Short mmCIF file of C-alpha atoms in Angstrom, two decimals:
data_model
loop_
_atom_site.label_atom_id
_atom_site.label_comp_id
_atom_site.label_asym_id
_atom_site.label_seq_id
_atom_site.Cartn_x
_atom_site.Cartn_y
_atom_site.Cartn_z
CA UNK A 14 134.41 93.58 85.21
CA UNK A 15 131.29 95.05 83.48
CA UNK A 16 128.32 96.82 85.05
CA UNK A 17 125.18 96.29 83.14
CA UNK A 18 121.94 97.99 83.22
CA UNK A 19 118.80 96.06 82.12
CA UNK A 20 116.20 97.73 79.81
CA UNK A 21 112.59 98.14 80.48
CA UNK A 22 111.96 94.96 78.70
CA UNK A 23 113.11 93.07 81.69
CA UNK A 24 110.44 94.94 83.80
CA UNK A 25 107.82 94.02 81.18
CA UNK A 26 108.66 90.29 81.34
CA UNK A 27 108.35 90.24 84.99
CA UNK A 28 110.21 88.64 87.93
CA UNK A 29 110.63 85.27 86.19
CA UNK A 30 112.82 86.79 83.53
CA UNK A 31 114.67 88.79 86.16
CA UNK A 32 115.50 85.52 87.91
CA UNK A 33 116.55 83.78 84.67
CA UNK A 34 118.55 86.74 83.10
CA UNK A 35 120.19 88.24 86.34
CA UNK A 36 120.70 85.44 88.72
CA UNK A 37 120.87 82.34 86.82
CA UNK A 38 121.29 79.21 88.87
CA UNK A 39 120.70 80.08 92.50
CA UNK A 40 123.15 77.51 93.75
CA UNK A 41 126.01 79.86 92.92
CA UNK A 42 124.86 82.12 95.74
CA UNK A 43 125.37 79.39 98.30
CA UNK A 44 128.93 79.00 98.05
CA UNK A 45 130.26 82.41 99.07
CA UNK A 46 132.43 82.65 95.94
CA UNK A 47 130.02 84.24 93.45
CA UNK A 48 131.21 87.45 91.90
CA UNK A 49 127.70 88.30 90.45
CA UNK A 50 125.80 91.05 92.06
CA UNK A 51 122.31 92.24 91.06
CA UNK A 52 121.08 95.57 92.44
CA UNK A 53 117.31 96.52 91.80
CA UNK A 54 116.19 100.11 91.74
CA UNK A 55 113.41 102.53 90.71
CA UNK A 56 113.98 104.62 87.73
CA UNK A 57 113.98 107.94 89.73
CA UNK A 58 116.85 110.30 89.31
CA UNK A 59 117.67 109.82 93.01
CA UNK A 60 117.82 106.05 92.78
CA UNK A 61 119.70 106.00 89.35
CA UNK A 62 122.50 108.08 91.05
CA UNK A 63 122.87 106.09 94.28
CA UNK A 64 122.49 102.63 92.64
CA UNK A 65 124.96 103.50 89.88
CA UNK A 66 127.63 104.84 92.66
CA UNK A 67 127.09 101.68 94.84
CA UNK A 68 127.34 99.48 91.80
CA UNK A 69 130.59 101.30 90.74
CA UNK A 70 132.04 100.63 94.13
CA UNK A 71 131.31 97.01 93.96
CA UNK A 72 132.49 96.88 90.38
CA UNK A 73 135.91 98.39 91.45
CA UNK A 74 136.05 95.53 94.10
CA UNK A 75 136.06 93.13 91.24
CA UNK A 76 132.20 92.31 91.12
CA UNK A 77 130.10 91.73 87.88
CA UNK A 78 127.25 94.20 88.79
CA UNK A 79 123.73 94.04 87.04
CA UNK A 80 121.69 97.16 87.91
CA UNK A 81 117.85 96.19 87.35
CA UNK A 82 115.29 98.98 86.95
CA UNK A 83 111.94 97.91 88.06
CA UNK A 84 108.53 99.15 89.16
CA UNK A 85 108.58 100.06 92.82
CA UNK A 86 106.57 97.08 94.16
CA UNK A 87 108.52 94.63 91.96
CA UNK A 88 111.63 95.93 93.35
CA UNK A 89 110.62 95.17 96.73
CA UNK A 90 109.25 91.80 95.79
CA UNK A 91 112.60 90.98 93.89
CA UNK A 92 114.78 91.53 96.62
CA UNK A 93 112.42 89.69 99.28
CA UNK A 94 112.46 86.71 96.89
CA UNK A 95 116.24 86.71 96.61
CA UNK A 96 116.04 87.60 92.75
CA UNK A 97 117.86 90.74 93.48
CA UNK A 98 120.65 90.88 96.07
CA UNK A 99 119.81 94.50 97.40
CA UNK A 100 118.40 98.15 96.92
CA UNK A 101 119.36 101.32 98.09
CA UNK A 102 116.28 102.96 97.14
CA UNK A 103 113.59 102.37 100.02
CA UNK A 104 112.00 105.72 101.14
CA UNK A 105 110.74 105.50 104.76
CA UNK A 106 108.69 105.83 106.66
CA UNK A 107 105.83 106.93 104.69
CA UNK A 108 106.39 106.63 100.89
CA UNK A 109 106.99 103.07 100.61
CA UNK A 110 105.39 102.06 103.84
CA UNK A 111 102.84 99.66 102.00
CA UNK A 112 105.77 97.71 100.48
CA UNK A 113 107.63 97.75 103.85
CA UNK A 114 104.95 96.08 105.81
CA UNK A 115 104.39 93.56 103.18
CA UNK A 116 107.94 92.52 102.69
CA UNK A 117 110.03 93.47 105.69
CA UNK A 118 109.92 89.99 107.21
CA UNK A 119 111.66 88.62 104.13
CA UNK A 120 114.31 91.35 103.94
CA UNK A 121 117.59 92.25 105.97
CA UNK A 122 117.11 96.08 106.90
CA UNK A 123 120.53 97.75 106.90
CA UNK A 124 119.17 101.38 107.95
CA UNK A 125 119.28 104.43 106.30
CA UNK A 126 121.75 105.83 103.72
CA UNK A 127 120.65 109.22 103.39
CA UNK A 128 118.73 111.46 105.89
CA UNK A 129 116.52 114.56 105.28
CA UNK A 130 114.47 113.34 102.42
CA UNK A 131 110.96 114.75 101.71
CA UNK A 132 108.11 114.32 99.24
CA UNK A 133 105.06 116.49 98.41
CA UNK A 134 103.48 118.63 95.90
CA UNK A 135 105.84 121.25 94.39
CA UNK A 136 105.35 124.40 92.24
CA UNK A 137 107.39 127.13 91.00
CA UNK A 138 108.05 129.94 93.32
CA UNK A 139 106.30 132.41 91.13
CA UNK A 140 102.77 130.79 91.52
CA UNK A 141 100.64 132.65 94.15
CA UNK A 142 99.92 129.41 96.44
CA UNK A 143 101.67 128.40 99.51
CA UNK A 144 99.44 125.56 100.73
CA UNK A 145 97.51 122.67 99.20
CA UNK A 146 94.51 124.39 100.36
CA UNK A 147 95.13 127.40 98.25
CA UNK A 148 94.80 125.36 94.97
CA UNK A 149 91.47 126.18 93.07
CA UNK A 150 91.83 126.22 89.19
CA UNK A 151 95.55 126.28 88.54
CA UNK A 152 97.10 124.29 85.98
CA UNK A 153 93.87 123.13 84.51
CA UNK A 154 93.15 121.50 87.82
CA UNK A 155 95.70 118.79 86.97
CA UNK A 156 98.65 117.60 88.96
CA UNK A 157 101.54 116.26 86.93
CA UNK A 158 102.81 113.04 88.50
CA UNK A 159 105.26 110.10 88.06
CA UNK A 160 104.85 106.37 87.62
CA UNK A 161 101.44 104.73 88.93
CA UNK A 162 103.30 102.41 91.28
CA UNK A 163 105.19 105.10 93.15
CA UNK A 164 104.49 105.76 96.83
CA UNK A 165 104.25 109.61 96.02
CA UNK A 166 101.40 108.76 93.52
CA UNK A 167 99.45 106.80 96.15
CA UNK A 168 99.95 109.59 98.60
CA UNK A 169 98.65 112.09 95.80
CA UNK A 170 95.62 109.97 95.32
CA UNK A 171 94.85 110.24 98.86
CA UNK A 172 95.46 114.00 98.91
CA UNK A 173 92.67 114.23 96.23
CA UNK A 174 90.52 112.45 98.63
CA UNK A 175 91.53 114.08 101.74
CA UNK A 176 91.51 117.76 100.52
CA UNK A 177 87.77 119.09 99.71
CA UNK A 178 89.17 121.76 97.28
CA UNK A 179 90.83 118.95 95.16
CA UNK A 180 87.65 117.08 94.69
CA UNK A 181 87.48 117.83 90.88
CA UNK A 182 91.17 117.68 90.29
CA UNK A 183 92.95 114.93 88.32
CA UNK A 184 96.34 113.36 88.92
CA UNK A 185 98.13 112.69 85.37
CA UNK A 186 100.62 109.71 85.79
CA UNK A 187 103.51 109.49 83.58
CA UNK A 188 107.14 109.06 84.66
CA UNK A 189 109.63 111.04 86.51
CA UNK A 190 111.37 111.99 83.31
CA UNK A 191 108.28 113.13 81.83
CA UNK A 192 107.18 115.07 84.98
CA UNK A 193 110.47 117.06 84.87
CA UNK A 194 110.14 117.69 81.05
CA UNK A 195 106.62 119.23 81.87
CA UNK A 196 107.87 121.17 84.80
CA UNK A 197 110.92 122.55 82.51
CA UNK A 198 108.48 123.74 79.77
CA UNK A 199 105.98 125.32 82.16
CA UNK A 200 108.69 127.41 83.91
CA UNK A 201 110.15 128.47 80.41
CA UNK A 202 106.69 129.85 79.49
CA UNK A 203 105.89 131.02 83.32
CA UNK A 204 102.78 128.77 83.32
CA UNK A 205 101.16 127.18 86.30
CA UNK A 206 102.09 123.54 87.20
CA UNK A 207 101.83 121.49 90.14
CA UNK A 208 103.95 118.27 90.22
CA UNK A 209 104.51 115.40 92.67
CA UNK A 210 108.11 116.23 94.09
CA UNK A 211 110.63 114.85 96.25
CA UNK A 212 114.07 115.76 97.57
CA UNK A 213 116.88 115.31 97.10
CA UNK A 214 116.38 116.01 93.47
CA UNK A 215 118.40 118.21 90.78
CA UNK A 216 115.43 120.26 90.14
CA UNK A 217 115.56 122.19 93.39
CA UNK A 218 119.22 123.31 92.32
CA UNK A 219 118.07 124.17 88.76
CA UNK A 220 114.68 125.91 89.40
CA UNK A 221 113.23 128.00 91.90
CA UNK A 222 110.60 125.83 93.37
CA UNK A 223 108.72 125.44 96.73
CA UNK A 224 106.78 122.92 98.50
CA UNK A 225 103.28 123.39 99.21
CA UNK A 226 102.28 123.13 102.89
CA UNK A 227 100.43 120.08 103.63
CA UNK A 228 98.13 120.83 106.80
CA UNK A 229 96.37 117.47 106.67
CA UNK A 230 99.80 115.64 106.83
CA UNK A 231 99.12 113.38 103.77
CA UNK A 232 102.67 113.33 102.75
CA UNK A 233 104.10 112.90 106.02
CA UNK A 234 107.38 114.54 107.58
CA UNK A 235 111.00 114.10 106.81
CA UNK A 236 111.94 110.69 105.49
CA UNK A 237 115.11 108.63 105.11
CA UNK A 238 116.46 106.51 102.13
CA UNK A 239 117.10 103.26 103.12
CA UNK A 240 119.02 100.04 102.40
CA UNK A 241 117.76 96.54 102.20
CA UNK A 242 119.45 93.14 101.10
CA UNK A 243 118.13 89.72 100.44
CA UNK A 244 118.13 87.11 103.21
CA UNK A 245 121.29 85.29 103.04
CA UNK A 246 123.49 87.88 101.44
CA UNK A 247 125.41 88.26 104.70
CA UNK A 248 126.59 84.67 104.51
CA UNK A 249 126.72 84.36 100.88
CA UNK A 250 128.77 87.48 99.97
CA UNK A 251 129.83 89.19 103.07
CA UNK A 252 131.91 91.94 101.38
CA UNK A 253 128.86 92.90 99.27
CA UNK A 254 126.82 93.04 102.47
CA UNK A 255 129.34 95.20 104.23
CA UNK A 256 129.53 97.62 101.50
CA UNK A 257 125.82 98.05 101.47
CA UNK A 258 125.43 97.99 105.29
CA UNK A 259 128.23 100.96 105.32
CA UNK A 260 126.85 102.99 102.30
CA UNK A 261 125.84 106.51 103.83
CA UNK A 262 126.15 109.88 102.13
CA UNK A 263 124.52 113.47 102.10
CA UNK A 264 122.06 115.26 99.93
CA UNK A 265 124.81 117.27 98.51
CA UNK A 266 126.65 114.17 97.53
CA UNK A 267 123.54 112.63 95.89
CA UNK A 268 122.55 115.82 94.20
CA UNK A 269 126.11 116.49 92.72
CA UNK A 270 125.64 113.11 90.76
CA UNK A 271 122.25 113.76 89.75
CA UNK A 272 123.19 117.03 88.31
CA UNK A 273 125.94 115.47 86.34
CA UNK A 274 123.43 113.12 84.95
CA UNK A 275 120.97 115.68 84.17
CA UNK A 276 123.44 117.86 82.30
CA UNK A 277 124.03 114.70 79.96
CA UNK A 278 126.76 112.53 81.46
CA UNK A 279 126.19 108.80 81.36
CA UNK A 280 125.06 107.57 84.83
CA UNK A 281 127.92 104.96 84.86
CA UNK A 282 130.46 107.58 84.17
CA UNK A 283 129.00 110.25 86.53
CA UNK A 284 129.26 107.55 89.34
CA UNK A 285 132.75 106.72 88.25
CA UNK A 286 133.74 110.34 88.40
CA UNK A 287 132.23 110.75 91.83
CA UNK A 288 133.90 107.66 93.31
CA UNK A 289 137.26 108.85 92.09
CA UNK A 290 136.83 112.35 93.63
CA UNK A 291 135.63 110.95 96.97
CA UNK A 292 137.98 108.18 98.01
CA UNK A 293 137.61 109.12 101.60
CA UNK A 294 134.04 108.17 101.81
CA UNK A 295 134.46 105.25 99.48
CA UNK A 296 137.00 104.07 102.01
CA UNK A 297 134.49 104.05 104.86
CA UNK A 298 131.99 101.97 102.67
CA UNK A 299 134.71 99.45 101.86
CA UNK A 300 136.38 99.52 105.36
CA UNK A 301 135.28 96.08 106.32
CA UNK A 302 135.89 94.19 103.01
CA UNK A 303 138.42 91.51 103.31
CA UNK A 304 141.61 92.38 101.41
#
């Protein structure tokens, strides 16, 4: 069985392409015998790692697994319309709150798969600031962000409005990869940089970083990463549903896969290696699968 990852061309062509390319004829879902599974995800390091791991587990069970990278809002819409079977990439209760409110009635909510997640503004520890309110002219009054559709981007836009000292600051959106590249370059030269950050993330293991305090609570408190499935998946593919439902791991688990990928290992191979080394945890996720 082959696990596939669609390119960003799939994102550009929209949900109609996703339906045609990944799911084909929807009638195959109703007989309970389909071996095709499509998992949607956002191209964040956390979600690349987690989705590849879940995809590998399903592939090992004999499924043809497609991993589809999408913009955040499109990911939620795709699962809600049944154009993707599930996702393990929902950050709640704050980061993805608008998408959750919009699509929750058309999704099966399977609960958290990781606790202790967090988002906020992050700086190298050598910077002499500890709170968002301490920011003045650092980094040319620029916050280095990620994708425009990300929840943390919306929260940062709100922060620019909420904090008077950020009135003349700008948010530079790009991608999570471009953000970490800029972070690495700034740290190498010991320059000021403020980035939109989240944890778990490998950057906290690689660099000495700190979150800026958020006295106005714009970024919310501790979050969880959650799993959602399309309506009908439990009936159509009960084994796939049970694996998604049972999937749960720790920040340490996730960061170990992320570090392997960051160090150059192919995401599929990193997932395969983690699955092989953690048979006990995988057994918990697959315990309800009918042999």
